[in-house]
GROMACS .gro file of C-alpha atoms in nm:
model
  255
    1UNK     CA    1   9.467   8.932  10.021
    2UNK     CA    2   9.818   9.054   9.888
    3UNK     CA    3   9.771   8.981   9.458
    4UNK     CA    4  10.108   9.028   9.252
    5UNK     CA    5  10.097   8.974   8.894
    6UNK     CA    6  10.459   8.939   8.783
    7UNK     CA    7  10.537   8.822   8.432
    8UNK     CA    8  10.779   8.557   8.306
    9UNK     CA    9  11.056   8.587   8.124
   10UNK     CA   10  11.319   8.825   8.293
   11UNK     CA   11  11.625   8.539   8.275
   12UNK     CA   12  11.769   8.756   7.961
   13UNK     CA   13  11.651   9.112   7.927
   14UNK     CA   14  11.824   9.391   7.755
   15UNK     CA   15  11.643   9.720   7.807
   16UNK     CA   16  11.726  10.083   7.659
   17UNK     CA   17  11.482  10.306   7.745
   18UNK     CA   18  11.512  10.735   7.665
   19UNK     CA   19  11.613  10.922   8.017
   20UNK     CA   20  11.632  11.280   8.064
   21UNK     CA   21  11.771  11.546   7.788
   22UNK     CA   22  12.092  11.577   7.768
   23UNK     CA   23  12.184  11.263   7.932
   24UNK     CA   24  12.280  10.910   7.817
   25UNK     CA   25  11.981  10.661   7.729
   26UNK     CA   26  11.909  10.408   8.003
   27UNK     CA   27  12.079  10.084   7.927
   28UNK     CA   28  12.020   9.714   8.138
   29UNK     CA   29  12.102   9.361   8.111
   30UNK     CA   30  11.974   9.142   8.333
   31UNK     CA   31  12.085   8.773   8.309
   32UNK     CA   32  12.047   8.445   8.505
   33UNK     CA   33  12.318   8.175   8.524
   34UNK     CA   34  12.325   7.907   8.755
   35UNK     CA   35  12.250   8.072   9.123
   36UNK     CA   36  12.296   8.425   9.068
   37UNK     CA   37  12.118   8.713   8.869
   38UNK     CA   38  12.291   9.001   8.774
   39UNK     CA   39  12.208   9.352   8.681
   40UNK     CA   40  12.429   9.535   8.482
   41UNK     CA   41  12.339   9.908   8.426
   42UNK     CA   42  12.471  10.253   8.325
   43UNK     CA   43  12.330  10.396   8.609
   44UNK     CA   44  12.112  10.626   8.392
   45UNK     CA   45  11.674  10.596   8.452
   46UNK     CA   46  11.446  10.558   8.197
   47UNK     CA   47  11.260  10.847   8.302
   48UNK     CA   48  11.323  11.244   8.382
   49UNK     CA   49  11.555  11.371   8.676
   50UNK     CA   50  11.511  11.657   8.835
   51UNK     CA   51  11.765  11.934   8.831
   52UNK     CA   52  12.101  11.868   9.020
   53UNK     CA   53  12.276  12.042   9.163
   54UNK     CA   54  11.998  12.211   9.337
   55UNK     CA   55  12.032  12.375   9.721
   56UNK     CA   56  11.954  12.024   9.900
   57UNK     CA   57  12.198  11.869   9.726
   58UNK     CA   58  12.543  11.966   9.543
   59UNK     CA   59  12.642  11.698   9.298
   60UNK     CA   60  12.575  11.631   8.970
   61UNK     CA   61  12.415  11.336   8.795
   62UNK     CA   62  12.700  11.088   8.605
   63UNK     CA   63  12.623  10.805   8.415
   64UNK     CA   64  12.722  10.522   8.576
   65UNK     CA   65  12.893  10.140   8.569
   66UNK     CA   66  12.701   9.898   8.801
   67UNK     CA   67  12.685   9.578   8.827
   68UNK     CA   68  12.436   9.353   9.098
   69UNK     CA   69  12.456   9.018   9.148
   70UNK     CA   70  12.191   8.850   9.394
   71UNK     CA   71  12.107   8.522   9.492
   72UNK     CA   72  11.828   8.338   9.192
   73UNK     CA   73  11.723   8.076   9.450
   74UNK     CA   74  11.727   8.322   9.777
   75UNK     CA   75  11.589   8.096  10.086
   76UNK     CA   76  11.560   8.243  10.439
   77UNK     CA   77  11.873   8.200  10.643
   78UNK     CA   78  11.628   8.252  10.984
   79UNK     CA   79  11.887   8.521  11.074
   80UNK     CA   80  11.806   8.892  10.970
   81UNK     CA   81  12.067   9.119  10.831
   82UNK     CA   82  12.036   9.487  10.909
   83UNK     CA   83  12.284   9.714  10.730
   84UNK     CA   84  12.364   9.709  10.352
   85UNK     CA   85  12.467  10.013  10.131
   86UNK     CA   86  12.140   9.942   9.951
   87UNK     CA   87  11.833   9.767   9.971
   88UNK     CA   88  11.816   9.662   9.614
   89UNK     CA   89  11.848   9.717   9.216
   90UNK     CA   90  11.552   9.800   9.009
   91UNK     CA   91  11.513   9.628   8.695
   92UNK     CA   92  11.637   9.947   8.488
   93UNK     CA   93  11.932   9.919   8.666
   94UNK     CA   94  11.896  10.205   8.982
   95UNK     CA   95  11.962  10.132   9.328
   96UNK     CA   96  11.743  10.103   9.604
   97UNK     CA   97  11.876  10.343   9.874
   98UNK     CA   98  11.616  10.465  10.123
   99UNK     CA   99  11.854  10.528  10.414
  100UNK     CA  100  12.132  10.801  10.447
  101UNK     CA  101  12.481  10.843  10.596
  102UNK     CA  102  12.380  11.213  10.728
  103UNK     CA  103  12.302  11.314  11.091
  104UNK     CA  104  12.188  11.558  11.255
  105UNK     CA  105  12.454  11.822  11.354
  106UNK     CA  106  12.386  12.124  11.529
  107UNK     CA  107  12.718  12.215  11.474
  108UNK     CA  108  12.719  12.175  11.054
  109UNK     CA  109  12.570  12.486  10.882
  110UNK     CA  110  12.348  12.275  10.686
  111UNK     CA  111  12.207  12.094  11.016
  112UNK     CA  112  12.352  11.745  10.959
  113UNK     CA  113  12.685  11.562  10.864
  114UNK     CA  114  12.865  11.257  10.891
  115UNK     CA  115  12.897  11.268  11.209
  116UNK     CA  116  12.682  11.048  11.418
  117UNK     CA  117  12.741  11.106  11.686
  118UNK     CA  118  12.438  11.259  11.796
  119UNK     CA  119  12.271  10.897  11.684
  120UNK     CA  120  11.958  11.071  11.486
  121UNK     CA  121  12.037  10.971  11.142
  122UNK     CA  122  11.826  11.188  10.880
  123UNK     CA  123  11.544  10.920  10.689
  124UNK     CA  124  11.585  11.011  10.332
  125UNK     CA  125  11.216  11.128  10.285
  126UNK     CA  126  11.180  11.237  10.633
  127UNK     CA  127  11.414  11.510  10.515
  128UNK     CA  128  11.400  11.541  10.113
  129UNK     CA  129  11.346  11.911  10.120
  130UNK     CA  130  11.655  11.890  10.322
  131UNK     CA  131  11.846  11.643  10.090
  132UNK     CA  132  11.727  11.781   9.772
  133UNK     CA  133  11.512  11.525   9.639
  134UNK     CA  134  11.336  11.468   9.328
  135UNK     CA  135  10.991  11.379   9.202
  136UNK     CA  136  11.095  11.042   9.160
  137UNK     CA  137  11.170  11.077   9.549
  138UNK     CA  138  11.527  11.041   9.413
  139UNK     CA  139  11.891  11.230   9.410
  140UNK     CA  140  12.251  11.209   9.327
  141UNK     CA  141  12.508  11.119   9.611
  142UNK     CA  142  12.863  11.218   9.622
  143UNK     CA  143  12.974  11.037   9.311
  144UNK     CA  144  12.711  11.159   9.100
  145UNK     CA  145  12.525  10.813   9.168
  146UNK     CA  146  12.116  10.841   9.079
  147UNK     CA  147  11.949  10.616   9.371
  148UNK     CA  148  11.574  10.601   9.474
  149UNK     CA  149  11.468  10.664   9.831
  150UNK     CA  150  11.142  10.555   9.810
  151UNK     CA  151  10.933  10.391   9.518
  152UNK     CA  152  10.960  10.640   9.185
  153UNK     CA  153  10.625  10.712   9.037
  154UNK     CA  154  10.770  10.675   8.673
  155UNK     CA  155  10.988  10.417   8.731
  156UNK     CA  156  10.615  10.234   8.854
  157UNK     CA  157  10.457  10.356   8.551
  158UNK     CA  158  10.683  10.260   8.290
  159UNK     CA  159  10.701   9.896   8.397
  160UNK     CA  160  10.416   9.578   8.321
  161UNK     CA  161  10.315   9.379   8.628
  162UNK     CA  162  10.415   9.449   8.991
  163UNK     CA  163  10.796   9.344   9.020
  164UNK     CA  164  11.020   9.622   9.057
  165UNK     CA  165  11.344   9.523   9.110
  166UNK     CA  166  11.545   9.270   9.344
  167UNK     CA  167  11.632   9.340   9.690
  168UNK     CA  168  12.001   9.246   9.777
  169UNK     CA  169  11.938   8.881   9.919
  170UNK     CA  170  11.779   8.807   9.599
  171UNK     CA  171  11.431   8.769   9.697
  172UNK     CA  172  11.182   8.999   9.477
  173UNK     CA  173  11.073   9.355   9.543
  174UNK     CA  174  10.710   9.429   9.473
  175UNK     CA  175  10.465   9.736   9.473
  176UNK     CA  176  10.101   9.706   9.448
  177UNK     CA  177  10.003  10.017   9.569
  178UNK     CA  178   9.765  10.059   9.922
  179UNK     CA  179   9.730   9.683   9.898
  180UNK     CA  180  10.009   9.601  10.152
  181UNK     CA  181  10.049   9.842  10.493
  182UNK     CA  182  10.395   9.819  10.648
  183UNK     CA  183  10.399   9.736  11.027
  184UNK     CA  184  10.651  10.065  11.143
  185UNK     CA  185  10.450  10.335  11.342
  186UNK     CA  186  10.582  10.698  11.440
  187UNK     CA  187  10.708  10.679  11.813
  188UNK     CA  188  10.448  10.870  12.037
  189UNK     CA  189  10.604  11.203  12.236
  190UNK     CA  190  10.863  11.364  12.197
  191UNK     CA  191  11.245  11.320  12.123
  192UNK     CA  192  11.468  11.311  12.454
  193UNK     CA  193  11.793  11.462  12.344
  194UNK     CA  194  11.868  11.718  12.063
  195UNK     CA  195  11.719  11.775  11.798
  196UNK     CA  196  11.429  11.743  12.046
  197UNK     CA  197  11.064  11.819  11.908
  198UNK     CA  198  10.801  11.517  11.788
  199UNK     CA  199  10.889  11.208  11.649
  200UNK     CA  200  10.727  11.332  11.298
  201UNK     CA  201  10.978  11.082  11.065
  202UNK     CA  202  11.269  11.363  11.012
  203UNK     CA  203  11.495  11.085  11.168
  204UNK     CA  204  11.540  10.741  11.135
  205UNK     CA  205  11.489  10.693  11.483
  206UNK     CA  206  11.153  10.871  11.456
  207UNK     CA  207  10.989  10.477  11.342
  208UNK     CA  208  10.957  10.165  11.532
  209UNK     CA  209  10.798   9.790  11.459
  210UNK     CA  210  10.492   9.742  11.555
  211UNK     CA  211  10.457   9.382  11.509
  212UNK     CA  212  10.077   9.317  11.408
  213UNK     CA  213  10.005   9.685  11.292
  214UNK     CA  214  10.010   9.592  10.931
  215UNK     CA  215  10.010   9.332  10.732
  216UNK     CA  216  10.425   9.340  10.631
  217UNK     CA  217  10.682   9.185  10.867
  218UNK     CA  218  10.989   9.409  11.001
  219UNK     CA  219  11.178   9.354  10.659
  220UNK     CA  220  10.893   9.507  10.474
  221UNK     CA  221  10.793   9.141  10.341
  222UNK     CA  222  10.537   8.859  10.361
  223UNK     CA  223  10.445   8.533  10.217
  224UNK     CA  224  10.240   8.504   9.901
  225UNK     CA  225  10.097   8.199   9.768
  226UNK     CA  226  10.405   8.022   9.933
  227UNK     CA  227  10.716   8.224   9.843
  228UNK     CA  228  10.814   8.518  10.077
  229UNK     CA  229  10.828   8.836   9.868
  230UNK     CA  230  10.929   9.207   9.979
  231UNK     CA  231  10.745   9.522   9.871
  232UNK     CA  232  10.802   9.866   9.819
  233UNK     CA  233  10.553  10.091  10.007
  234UNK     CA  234  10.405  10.470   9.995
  235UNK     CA  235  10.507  10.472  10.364
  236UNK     CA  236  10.824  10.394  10.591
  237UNK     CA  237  11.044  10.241  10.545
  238UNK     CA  238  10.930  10.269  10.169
  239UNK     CA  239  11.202   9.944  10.074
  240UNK     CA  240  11.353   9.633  10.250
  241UNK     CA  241  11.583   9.798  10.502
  242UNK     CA  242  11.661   9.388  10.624
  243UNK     CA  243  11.655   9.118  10.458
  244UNK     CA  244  11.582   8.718  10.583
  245UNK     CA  245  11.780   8.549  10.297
  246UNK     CA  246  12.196   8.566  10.197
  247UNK     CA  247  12.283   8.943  10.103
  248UNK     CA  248  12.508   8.979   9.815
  249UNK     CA  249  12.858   9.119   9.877
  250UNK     CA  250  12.784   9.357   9.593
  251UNK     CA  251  12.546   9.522   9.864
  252UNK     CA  252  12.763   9.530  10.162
  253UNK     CA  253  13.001   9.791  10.275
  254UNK     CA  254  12.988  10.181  10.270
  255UNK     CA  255  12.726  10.318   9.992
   0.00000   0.00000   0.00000
């Protein structure tokens, strides 16, 4: 049985929280009128970052200005959508991002690039030697944008109950730990075209659904006493990657 213990009270919040030396305090508003709920955020955690630039990755952190608006009432649509620039905002204000834009390359010097050609995108922690992540399996992206790829142990520790954040249809994101097992398996064998070798999660493609072989649907999500929640997991895909309710144009188009 999936238990969530979630407390009231987030229709006005105002959070500032100390982040890392040297860099601005983490500041969030999150407010509730009518049908929507928006985050508002300077982009800045409320915990430690890890050094950046660093040789997986070449930006720098920068405070931020975000703002997230999602759907207070979601309902499912009974249509899925697939690709958003994020799966959701945490309630200090960081984005949910556990996907990439990188593929692999053998014709890059760093292995990967834009190009997709090849159709094996990198999967964030698959590869976060690769992409220079953090120990808040986190990093910066070309604008200096702080975004988690999979759930931040701090982040987790630093907040009361089990809601994390809001995915970008609006419906609630949720960790509780080894209590929920997603239902996306490693493909058996071997890759067919280059980069060849074992499926072993480097790539996207790496995962499929294997309806039945947890207890979360594709989405990541299931229905507790009544109300269909999502959850962040230790384990692919880690957040949401689709989503059963209305996304929230603040979450569509390139990252």
């Amino acid at each position: 049985m999936i238990r969530l213990f979630v407390l009231a009270g987030l229709m006005t919040v105002a959070v500032f929280l100390k982040s890392s030396p040297g860099h601005t305090a983490n500041s969030v508003n999150i407010s509730t009128k009518g049908d929507q709920r928006c985050i508002n955020s300077n982009g800045t955690p409320n915990h430690t970052i890890g050094t950046f630039p660093n040789r997986g990755n070449p930006h720098r952190f920068r405070a931020q200005k975000l703002t997230y608006c999602v759907d207070a009432t979601p309902r499912d649509t009974g249509r899925i959508t697939h690709r958003t620039n994020a799966s959701g905002i945490s309630l200090t204000g960081i984005p949910f991002r556990p996907g990439t834009a990188d593929f692999y390359d053998a014709s890059s010097p760093r292995g990967f690039s834009r190009d997709g050609s090849s159709g094996w995108r990198l999967e964030g922690m698959g590869a976060a030697d690769m992409l220079g992540m953090d120990r808040q399996n986190a990093h910066v992206d070309h604008r200096g944008l702080y975004h988690y790829h999979a759930p931040a142990p701090a982040l987790i520790a630093s907040l009361k109950g089990t809601l994390i954040g809001y995915a970008a249809d609006g419906f609630p994101i949720h960790y509780v730990g080894k209590s929920v097992k997603p239902s996306w398996q490693l493909k058996p064998g071997k890759r067919p075209t280059a980069p060849h070798g074992r499926y072993d999660g480097t790539y996207e493609q790496d995962w499929q659904h294997v309806a039945g072989s947890g207890n979360l649907d594709e989405c990541n999500g299931a229905i507790v006493d009544g109300n269909y929640v999502y959850f962040a997991t230790d384990s692919f895909p880690f957040f949401p990657r689709c989503f059963r309710g209305t996304v929230s144009q603040d979450f569509l188009g390139r990252p």
